[in-house]
CSV table of C-alpha atoms (C1' of nucleotides) in Angstrom, one decimal:
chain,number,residue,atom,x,y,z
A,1,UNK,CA,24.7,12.3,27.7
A,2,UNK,CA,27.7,13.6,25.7
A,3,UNK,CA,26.0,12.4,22.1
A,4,UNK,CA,22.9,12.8,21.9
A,5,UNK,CA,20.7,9.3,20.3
A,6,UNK,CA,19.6,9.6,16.4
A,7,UNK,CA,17.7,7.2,14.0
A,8,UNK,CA,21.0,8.1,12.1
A,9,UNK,CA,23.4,6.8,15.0
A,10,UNK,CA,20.5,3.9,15.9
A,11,UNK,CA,21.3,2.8,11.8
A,12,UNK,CA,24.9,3.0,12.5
A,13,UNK,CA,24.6,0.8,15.0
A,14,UNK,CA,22.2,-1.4,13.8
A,15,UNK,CA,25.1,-1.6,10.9
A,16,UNK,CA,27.9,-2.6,12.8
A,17,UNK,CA,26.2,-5.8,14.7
A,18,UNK,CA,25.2,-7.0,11.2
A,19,UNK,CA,28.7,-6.5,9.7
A,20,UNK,CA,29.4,-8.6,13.1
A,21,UNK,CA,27.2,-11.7,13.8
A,22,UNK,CA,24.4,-11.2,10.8
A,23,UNK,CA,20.7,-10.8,11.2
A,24,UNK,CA,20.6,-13.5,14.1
A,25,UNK,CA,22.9,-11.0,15.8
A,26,UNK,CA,20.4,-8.1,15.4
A,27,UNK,CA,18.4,-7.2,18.4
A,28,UNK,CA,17.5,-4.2,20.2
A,29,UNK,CA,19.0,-4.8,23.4
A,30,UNK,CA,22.4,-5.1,22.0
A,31,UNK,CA,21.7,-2.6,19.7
A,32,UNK,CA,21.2,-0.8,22.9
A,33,UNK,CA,24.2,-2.5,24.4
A,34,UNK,CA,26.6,-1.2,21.1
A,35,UNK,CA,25.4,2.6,22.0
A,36,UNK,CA,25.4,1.8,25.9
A,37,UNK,CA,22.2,3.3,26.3
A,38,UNK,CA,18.8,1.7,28.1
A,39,UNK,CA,17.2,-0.8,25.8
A,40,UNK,CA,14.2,1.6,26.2
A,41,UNK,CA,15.7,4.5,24.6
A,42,UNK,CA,15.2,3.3,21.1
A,43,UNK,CA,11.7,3.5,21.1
A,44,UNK,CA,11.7,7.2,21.2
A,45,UNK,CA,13.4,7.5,17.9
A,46,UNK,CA,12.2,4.2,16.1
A,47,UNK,CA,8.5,2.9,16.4
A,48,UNK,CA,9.6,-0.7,16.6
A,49,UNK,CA,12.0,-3.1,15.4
A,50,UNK,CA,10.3,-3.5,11.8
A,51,UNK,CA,10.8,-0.2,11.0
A,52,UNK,CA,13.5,0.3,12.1
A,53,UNK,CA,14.7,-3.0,9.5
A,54,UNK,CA,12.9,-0.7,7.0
A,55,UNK,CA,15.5,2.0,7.8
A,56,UNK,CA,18.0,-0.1,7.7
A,57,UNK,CA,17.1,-1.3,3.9
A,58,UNK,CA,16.6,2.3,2.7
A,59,UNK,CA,20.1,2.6,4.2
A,60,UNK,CA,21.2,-0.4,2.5
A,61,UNK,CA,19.9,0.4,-0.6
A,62,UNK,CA,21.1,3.8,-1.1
A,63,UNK,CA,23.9,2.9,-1.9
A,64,UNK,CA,22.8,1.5,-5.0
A,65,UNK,CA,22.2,5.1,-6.2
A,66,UNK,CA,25.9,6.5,-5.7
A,67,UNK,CA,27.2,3.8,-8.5
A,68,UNK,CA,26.7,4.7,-12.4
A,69,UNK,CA,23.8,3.6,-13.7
A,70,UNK,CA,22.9,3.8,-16.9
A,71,UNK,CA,19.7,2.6,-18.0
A,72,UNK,CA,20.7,-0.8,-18.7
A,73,UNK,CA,18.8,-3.2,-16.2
A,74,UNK,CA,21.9,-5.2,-16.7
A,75,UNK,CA,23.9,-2.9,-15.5
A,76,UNK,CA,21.8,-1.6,-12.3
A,77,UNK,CA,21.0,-5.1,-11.4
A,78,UNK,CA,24.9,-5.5,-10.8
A,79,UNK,CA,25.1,-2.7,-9.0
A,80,UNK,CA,21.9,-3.3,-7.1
A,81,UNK,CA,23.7,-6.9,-6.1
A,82,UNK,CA,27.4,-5.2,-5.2
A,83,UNK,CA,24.9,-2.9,-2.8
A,84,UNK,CA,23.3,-6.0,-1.1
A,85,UNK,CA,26.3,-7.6,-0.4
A,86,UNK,CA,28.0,-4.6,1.3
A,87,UNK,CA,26.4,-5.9,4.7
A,88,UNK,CA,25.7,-9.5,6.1
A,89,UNK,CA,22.0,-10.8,5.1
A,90,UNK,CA,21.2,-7.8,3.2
A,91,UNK,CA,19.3,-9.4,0.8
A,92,UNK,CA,16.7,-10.6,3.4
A,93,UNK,CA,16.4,-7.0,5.4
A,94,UNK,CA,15.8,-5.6,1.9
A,95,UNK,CA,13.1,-8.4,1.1
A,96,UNK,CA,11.6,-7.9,4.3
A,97,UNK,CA,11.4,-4.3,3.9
A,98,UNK,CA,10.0,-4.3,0.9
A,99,UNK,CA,7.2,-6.7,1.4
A,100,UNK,CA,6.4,-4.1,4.6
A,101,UNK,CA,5.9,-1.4,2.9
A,102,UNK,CA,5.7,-1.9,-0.8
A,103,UNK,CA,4.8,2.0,-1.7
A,104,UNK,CA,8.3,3.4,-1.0
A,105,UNK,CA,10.9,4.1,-3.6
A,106,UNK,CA,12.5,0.4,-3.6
A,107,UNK,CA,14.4,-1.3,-6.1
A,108,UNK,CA,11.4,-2.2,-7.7
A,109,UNK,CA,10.7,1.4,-8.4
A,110,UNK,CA,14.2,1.6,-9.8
A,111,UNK,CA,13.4,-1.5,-12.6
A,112,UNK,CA,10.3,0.1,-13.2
A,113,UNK,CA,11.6,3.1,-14.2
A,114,UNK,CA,14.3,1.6,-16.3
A,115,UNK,CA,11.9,-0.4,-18.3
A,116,UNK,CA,9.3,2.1,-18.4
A,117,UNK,CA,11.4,3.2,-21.8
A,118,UNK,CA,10.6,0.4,-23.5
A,119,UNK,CA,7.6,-1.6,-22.3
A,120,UNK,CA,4.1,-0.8,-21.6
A,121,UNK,CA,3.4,0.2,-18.0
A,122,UNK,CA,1.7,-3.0,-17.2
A,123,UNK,CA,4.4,-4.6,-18.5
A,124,UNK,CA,6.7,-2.4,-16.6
A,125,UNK,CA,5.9,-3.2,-13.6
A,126,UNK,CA,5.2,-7.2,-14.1
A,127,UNK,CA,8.9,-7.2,-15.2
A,128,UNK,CA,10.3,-5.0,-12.5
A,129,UNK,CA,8.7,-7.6,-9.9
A,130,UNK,CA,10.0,-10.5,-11.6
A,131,UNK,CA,13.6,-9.0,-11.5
A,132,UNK,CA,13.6,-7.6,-8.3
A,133,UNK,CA,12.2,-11.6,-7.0
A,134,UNK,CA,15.1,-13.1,-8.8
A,135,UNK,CA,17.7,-10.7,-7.3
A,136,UNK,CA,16.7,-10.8,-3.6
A,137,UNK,CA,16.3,-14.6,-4.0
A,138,UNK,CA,19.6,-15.3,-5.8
A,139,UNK,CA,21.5,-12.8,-3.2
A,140,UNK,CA,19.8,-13.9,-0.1
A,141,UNK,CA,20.6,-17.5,-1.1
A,142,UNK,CA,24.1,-16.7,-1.6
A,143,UNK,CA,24.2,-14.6,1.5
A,144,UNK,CA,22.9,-17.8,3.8
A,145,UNK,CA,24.6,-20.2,1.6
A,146,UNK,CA,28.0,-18.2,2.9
A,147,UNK,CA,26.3,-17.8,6.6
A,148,UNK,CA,26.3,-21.9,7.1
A,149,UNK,CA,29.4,-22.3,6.0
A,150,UNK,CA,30.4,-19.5,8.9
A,151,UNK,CA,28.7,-21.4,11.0
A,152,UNK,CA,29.8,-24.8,10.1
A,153,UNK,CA,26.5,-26.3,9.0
A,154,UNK,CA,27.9,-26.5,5.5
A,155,UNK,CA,31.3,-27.2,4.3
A,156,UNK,CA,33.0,-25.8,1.2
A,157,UNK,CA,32.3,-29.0,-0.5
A,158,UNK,CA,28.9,-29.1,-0.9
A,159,UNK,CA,28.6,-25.5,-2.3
A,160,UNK,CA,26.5,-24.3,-4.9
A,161,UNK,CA,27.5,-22.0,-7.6
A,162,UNK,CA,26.6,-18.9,-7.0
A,163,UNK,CA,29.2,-17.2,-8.6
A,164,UNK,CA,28.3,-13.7,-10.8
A,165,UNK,CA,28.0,-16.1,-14.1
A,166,UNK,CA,24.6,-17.6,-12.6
A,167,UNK,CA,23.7,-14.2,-11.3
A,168,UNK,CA,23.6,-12.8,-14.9
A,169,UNK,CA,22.6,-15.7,-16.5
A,170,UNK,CA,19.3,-15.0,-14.9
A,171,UNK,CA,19.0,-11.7,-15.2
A,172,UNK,CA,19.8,-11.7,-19.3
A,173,UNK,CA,17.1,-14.5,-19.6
A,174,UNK,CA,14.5,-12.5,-17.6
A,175,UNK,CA,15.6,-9.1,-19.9
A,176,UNK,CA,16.0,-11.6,-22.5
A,177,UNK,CA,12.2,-12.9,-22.1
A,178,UNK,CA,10.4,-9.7,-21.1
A,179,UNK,CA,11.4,-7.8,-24.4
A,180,UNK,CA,10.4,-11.5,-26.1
B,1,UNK,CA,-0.9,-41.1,27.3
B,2,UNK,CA,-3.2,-42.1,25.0
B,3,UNK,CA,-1.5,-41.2,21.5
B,4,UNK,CA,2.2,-41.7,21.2
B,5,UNK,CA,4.2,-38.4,19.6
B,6,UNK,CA,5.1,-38.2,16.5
B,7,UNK,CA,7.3,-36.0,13.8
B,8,UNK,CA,3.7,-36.6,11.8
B,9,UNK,CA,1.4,-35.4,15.0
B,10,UNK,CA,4.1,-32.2,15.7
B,11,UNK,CA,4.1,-30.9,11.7
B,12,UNK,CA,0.0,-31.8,12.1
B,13,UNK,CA,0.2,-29.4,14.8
B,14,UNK,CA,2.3,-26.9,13.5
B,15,UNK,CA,0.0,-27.1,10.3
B,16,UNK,CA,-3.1,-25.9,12.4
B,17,UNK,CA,-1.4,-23.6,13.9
B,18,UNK,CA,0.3,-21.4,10.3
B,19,UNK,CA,-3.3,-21.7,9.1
B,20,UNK,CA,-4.6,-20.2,12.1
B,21,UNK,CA,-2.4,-17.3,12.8
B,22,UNK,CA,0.7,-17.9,10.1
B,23,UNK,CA,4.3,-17.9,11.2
B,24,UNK,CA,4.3,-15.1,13.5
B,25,UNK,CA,2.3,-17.3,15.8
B,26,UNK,CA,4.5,-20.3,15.0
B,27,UNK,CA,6.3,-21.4,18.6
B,28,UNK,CA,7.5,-24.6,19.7
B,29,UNK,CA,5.5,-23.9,22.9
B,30,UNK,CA,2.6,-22.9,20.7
B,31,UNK,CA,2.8,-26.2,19.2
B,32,UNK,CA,2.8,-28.2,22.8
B,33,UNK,CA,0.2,-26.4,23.7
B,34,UNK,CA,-1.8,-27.7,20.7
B,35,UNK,CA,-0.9,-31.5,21.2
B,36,UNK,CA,-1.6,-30.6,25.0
B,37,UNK,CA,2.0,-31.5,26.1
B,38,UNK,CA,5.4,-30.1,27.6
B,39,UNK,CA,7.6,-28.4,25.3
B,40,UNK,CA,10.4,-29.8,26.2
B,41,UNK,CA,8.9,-33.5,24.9
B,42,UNK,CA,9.0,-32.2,21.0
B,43,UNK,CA,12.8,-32.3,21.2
B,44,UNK,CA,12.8,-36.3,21.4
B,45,UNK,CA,11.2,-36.3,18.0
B,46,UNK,CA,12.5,-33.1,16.4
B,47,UNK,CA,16.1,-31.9,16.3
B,48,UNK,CA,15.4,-27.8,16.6
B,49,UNK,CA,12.5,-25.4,15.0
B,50,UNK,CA,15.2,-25.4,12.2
B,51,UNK,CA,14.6,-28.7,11.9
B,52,UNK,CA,10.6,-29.2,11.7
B,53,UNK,CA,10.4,-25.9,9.3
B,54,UNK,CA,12.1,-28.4,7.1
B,55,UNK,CA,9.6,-30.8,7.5
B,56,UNK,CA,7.1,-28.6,7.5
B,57,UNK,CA,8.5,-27.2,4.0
B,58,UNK,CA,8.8,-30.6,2.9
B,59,UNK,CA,5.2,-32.1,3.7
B,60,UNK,CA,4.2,-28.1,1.7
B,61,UNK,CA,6.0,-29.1,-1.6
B,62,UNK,CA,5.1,-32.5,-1.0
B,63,UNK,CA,1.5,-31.9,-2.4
B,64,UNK,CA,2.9,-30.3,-5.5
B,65,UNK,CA,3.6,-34.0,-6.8
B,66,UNK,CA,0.3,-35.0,-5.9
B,67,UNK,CA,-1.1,-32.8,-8.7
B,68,UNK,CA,-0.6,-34.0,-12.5
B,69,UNK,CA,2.6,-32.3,-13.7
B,70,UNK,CA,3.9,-33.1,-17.2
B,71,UNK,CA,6.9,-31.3,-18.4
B,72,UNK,CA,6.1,-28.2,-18.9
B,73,UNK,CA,7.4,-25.7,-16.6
B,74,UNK,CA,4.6,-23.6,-16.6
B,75,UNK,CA,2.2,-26.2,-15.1
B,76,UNK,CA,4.9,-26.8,-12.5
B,77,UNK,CA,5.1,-23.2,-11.6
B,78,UNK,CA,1.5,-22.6,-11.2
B,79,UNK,CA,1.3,-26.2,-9.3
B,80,UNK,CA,4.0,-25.5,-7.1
B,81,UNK,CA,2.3,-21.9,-6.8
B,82,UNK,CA,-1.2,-23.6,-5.5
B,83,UNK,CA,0.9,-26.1,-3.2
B,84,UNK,CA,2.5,-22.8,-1.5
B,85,UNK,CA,-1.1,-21.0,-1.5
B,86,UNK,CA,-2.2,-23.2,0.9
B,87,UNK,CA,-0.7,-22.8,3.9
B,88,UNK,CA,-0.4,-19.0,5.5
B,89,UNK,CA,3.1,-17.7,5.1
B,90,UNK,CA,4.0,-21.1,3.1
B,91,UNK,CA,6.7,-19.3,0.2
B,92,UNK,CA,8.4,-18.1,3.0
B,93,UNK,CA,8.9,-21.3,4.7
B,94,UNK,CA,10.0,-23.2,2.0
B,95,UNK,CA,12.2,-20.5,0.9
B,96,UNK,CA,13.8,-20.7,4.5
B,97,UNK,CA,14.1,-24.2,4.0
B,98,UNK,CA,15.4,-24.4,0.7
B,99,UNK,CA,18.2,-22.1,1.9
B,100,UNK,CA,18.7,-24.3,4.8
B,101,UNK,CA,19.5,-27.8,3.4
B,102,UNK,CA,20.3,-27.1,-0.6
B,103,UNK,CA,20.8,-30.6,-1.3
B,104,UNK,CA,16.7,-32.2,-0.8
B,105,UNK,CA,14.9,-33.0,-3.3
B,106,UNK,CA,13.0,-29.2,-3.3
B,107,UNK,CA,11.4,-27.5,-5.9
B,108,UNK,CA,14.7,-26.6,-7.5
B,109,UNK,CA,15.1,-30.1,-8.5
B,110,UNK,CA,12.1,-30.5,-10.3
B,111,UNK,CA,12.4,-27.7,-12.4
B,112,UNK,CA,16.2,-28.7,-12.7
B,113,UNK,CA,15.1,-32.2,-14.0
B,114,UNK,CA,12.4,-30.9,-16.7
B,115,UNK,CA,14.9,-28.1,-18.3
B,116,UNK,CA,17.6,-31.1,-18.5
B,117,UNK,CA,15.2,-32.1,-21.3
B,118,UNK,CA,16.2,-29.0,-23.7
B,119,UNK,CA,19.1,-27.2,-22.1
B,120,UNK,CA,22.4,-28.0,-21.3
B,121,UNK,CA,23.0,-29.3,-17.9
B,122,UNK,CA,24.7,-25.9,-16.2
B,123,UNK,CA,21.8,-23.9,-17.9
B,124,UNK,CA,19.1,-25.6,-16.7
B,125,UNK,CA,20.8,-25.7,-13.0
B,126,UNK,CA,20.7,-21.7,-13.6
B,127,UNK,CA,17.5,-21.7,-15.2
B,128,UNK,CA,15.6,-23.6,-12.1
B,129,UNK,CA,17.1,-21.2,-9.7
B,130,UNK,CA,16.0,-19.1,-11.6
B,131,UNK,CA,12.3,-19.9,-11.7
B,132,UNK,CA,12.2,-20.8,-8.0
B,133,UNK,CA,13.4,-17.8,-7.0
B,134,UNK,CA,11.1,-15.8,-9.0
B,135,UNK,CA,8.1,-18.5,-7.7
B,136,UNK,CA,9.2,-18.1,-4.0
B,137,UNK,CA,9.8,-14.4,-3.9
B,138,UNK,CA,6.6,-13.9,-6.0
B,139,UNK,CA,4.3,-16.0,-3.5
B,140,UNK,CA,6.0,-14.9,-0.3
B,141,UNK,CA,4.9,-11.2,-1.8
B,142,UNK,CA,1.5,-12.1,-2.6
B,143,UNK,CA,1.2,-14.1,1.1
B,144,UNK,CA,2.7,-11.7,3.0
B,145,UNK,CA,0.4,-8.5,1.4
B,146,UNK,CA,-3.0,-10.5,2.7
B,147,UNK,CA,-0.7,-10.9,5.9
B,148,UNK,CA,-0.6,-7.3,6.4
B,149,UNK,CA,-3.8,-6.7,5.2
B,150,UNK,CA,-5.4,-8.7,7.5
B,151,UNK,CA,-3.6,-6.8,10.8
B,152,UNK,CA,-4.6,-3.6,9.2
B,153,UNK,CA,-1.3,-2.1,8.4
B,154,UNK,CA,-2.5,-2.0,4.8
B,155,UNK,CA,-5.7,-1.2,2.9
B,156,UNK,CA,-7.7,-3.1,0.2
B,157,UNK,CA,-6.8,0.5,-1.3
B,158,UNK,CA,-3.1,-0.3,-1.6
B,159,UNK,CA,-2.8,-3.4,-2.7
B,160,UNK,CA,-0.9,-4.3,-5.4
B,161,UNK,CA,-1.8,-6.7,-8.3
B,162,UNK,CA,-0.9,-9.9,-7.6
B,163,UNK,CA,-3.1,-11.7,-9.3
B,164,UNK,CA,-2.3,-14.9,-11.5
B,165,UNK,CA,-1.5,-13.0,-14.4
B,166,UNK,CA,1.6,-11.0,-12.6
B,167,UNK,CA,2.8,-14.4,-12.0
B,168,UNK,CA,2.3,-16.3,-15.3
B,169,UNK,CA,3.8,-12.9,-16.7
B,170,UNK,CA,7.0,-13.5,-14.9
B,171,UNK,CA,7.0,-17.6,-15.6
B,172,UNK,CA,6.6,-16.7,-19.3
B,173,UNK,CA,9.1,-14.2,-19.3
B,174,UNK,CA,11.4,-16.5,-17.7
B,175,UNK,CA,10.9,-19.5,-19.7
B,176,UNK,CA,10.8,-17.5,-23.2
B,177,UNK,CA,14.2,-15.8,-22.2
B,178,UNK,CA,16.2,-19.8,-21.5
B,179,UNK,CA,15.2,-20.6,-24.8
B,180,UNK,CA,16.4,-18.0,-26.5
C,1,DA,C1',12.4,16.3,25.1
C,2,DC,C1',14.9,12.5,26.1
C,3,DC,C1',16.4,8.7,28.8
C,4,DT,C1',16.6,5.0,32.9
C,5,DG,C1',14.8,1.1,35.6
C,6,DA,C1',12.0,-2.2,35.9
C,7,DA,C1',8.7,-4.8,34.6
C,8,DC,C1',5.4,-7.8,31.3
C,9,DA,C1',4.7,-11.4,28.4
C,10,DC,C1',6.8,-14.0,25.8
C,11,DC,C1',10.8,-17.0,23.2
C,12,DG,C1',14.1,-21.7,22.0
C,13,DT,C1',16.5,-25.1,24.3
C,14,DT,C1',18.4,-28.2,27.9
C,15,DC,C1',18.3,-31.7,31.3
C,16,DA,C1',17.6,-33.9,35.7
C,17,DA,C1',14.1,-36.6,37.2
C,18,DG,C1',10.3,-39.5,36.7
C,19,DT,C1',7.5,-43.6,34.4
D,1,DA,C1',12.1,-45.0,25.2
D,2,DC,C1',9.5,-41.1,26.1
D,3,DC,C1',7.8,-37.3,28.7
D,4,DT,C1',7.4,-33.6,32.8
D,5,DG,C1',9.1,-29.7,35.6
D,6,DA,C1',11.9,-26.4,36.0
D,7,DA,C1',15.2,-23.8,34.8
D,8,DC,C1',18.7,-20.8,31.6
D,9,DA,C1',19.5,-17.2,28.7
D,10,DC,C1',17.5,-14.6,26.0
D,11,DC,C1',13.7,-11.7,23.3
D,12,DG,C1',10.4,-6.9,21.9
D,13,DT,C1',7.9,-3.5,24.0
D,14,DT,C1',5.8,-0.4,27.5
D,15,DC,C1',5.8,3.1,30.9
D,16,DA,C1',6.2,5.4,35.3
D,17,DA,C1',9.7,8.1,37.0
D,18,DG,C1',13.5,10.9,36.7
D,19,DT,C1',16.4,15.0,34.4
DNA sequence: ACCTGAACACCGTTCAAGT
DNA sequence: ACCTGAACACCGTTCAAGT
């Protein structure tokens, strides 16, 4: 009654429980709970739970945009990883989101662009998927990989490597191959 | 009565099931239903859902070996590709399980073991993470756009191209850009 | 227009009790 | 050893009814 319930605040929210207990966390009724409101009342602002994961993502991946990028794919595949990373299983919202509704302005559209300059527009868009695959995979695997260890499932022993040297190992072989 | 259970009869079952509706329609009470007993009785054989999606991953990637695979990692990709194909929602699985237990012997390790032959051992541990997750992310894509296809969220009309060629595209790019 | 209360049709998992 | 019955603690979503 004194604030009145936005997709905006709904995000916020949404945000917070993330940051908190990860995607397992994420469910409408304590998104509810977090803005101590009726588990009902979301539905007038979001049309279900996917789209409002879809929100999230945009959300998510905004951020991407605020950090300098140049037109290096290098370069806005780092900052398109630090943007991922900012919230707990972002890599999987974003994936999810993405295979929901592949028309909007994703980071695919972002790689496209960027290599637009330089390849054909088949080509374009062949390598933009293949760069976008490899980043939500390498990030979502590092992202669980550091969820079971939270949880216990996995131990700090039997970790992989997933430190920034095998992310851009990946990404200069894919740049590396695509202009090949 | 008749037919004991088994971890073989409940992944049968689960099987049936991802072909018939995919892995929205994928409960453990969906699968007693099917093998026309309690739910509670798949938890003597099977440790948690967690759990048979492993197995289920497993017995998926399992038919990949089946098929004649020398050493080139373009014949594994499109191999491992087909294996994926056929079951609904079958990238996605495996990529779940693949985050879950990183030590099995998953696709990872086979495209681990035929880089060894002409990369350095950290290089073709980066380079088969690589490939997989360009394989995984680029299946799950192309399984979860007939997905939404077939509920009607998306048109024929918007489909993207995700024929063979996108993929063998990527592999190429991929396998050209380690060498180099 | 915006929210509550209460329901509907589901989940995964556990566990006494039966055989 | 292996399975049933029944419960526990949840889900997403809808919708009359209130304000």
């Amino acid at each position: 009654l004194l604030v009145a319930l936005t997709q905006q605040r709904i995000v916020d929210a949404a945000l917070v429980i993330l940051r908190r207990g990860g995607l397992a966390a994420l469910s409408m009724r304590q998104i509810a709970a977090e803005l101590a409101v009726a588990p009902g009342a979301l539905y007038w602002h979001v049309k279900s739970k996917q789209d409002l994961l879809a929100l999230i993502a945009d959300r998510i991946v905004a951020t991407t945009a605020d950090q300098p990028s140049s037109n290096d794919p290098r370069q806005l595949a780092l900052a398109l990883r630090t943007a991922l990373l900012t919230v707990r299983d972002g890599a999987e919202i974003v994936s999810f989101a993405q295979a929901l509704q592949p028309q909007s302005r994703t980071p695919l559209a972002m790689f496209r662009e960027v290599l637009a300059s330089t390849l054909s527009e088949q080509h374009a868009e062949w390598g933009a998927r293949t760069l976008t695959h490899f980043i939500l995979g390498a990030v979502a695997e590092e992202q669980n990989q550091a969820e079971l260890i939270r949880v216990g499932i996995l131990t700090d022993a039997d970790r992989g490597d997933y430190s920034v040297d095998a992310f851009l190992f990946g990404i200069d072989a894919i740049t590396a191959g695509l202009c090949s």
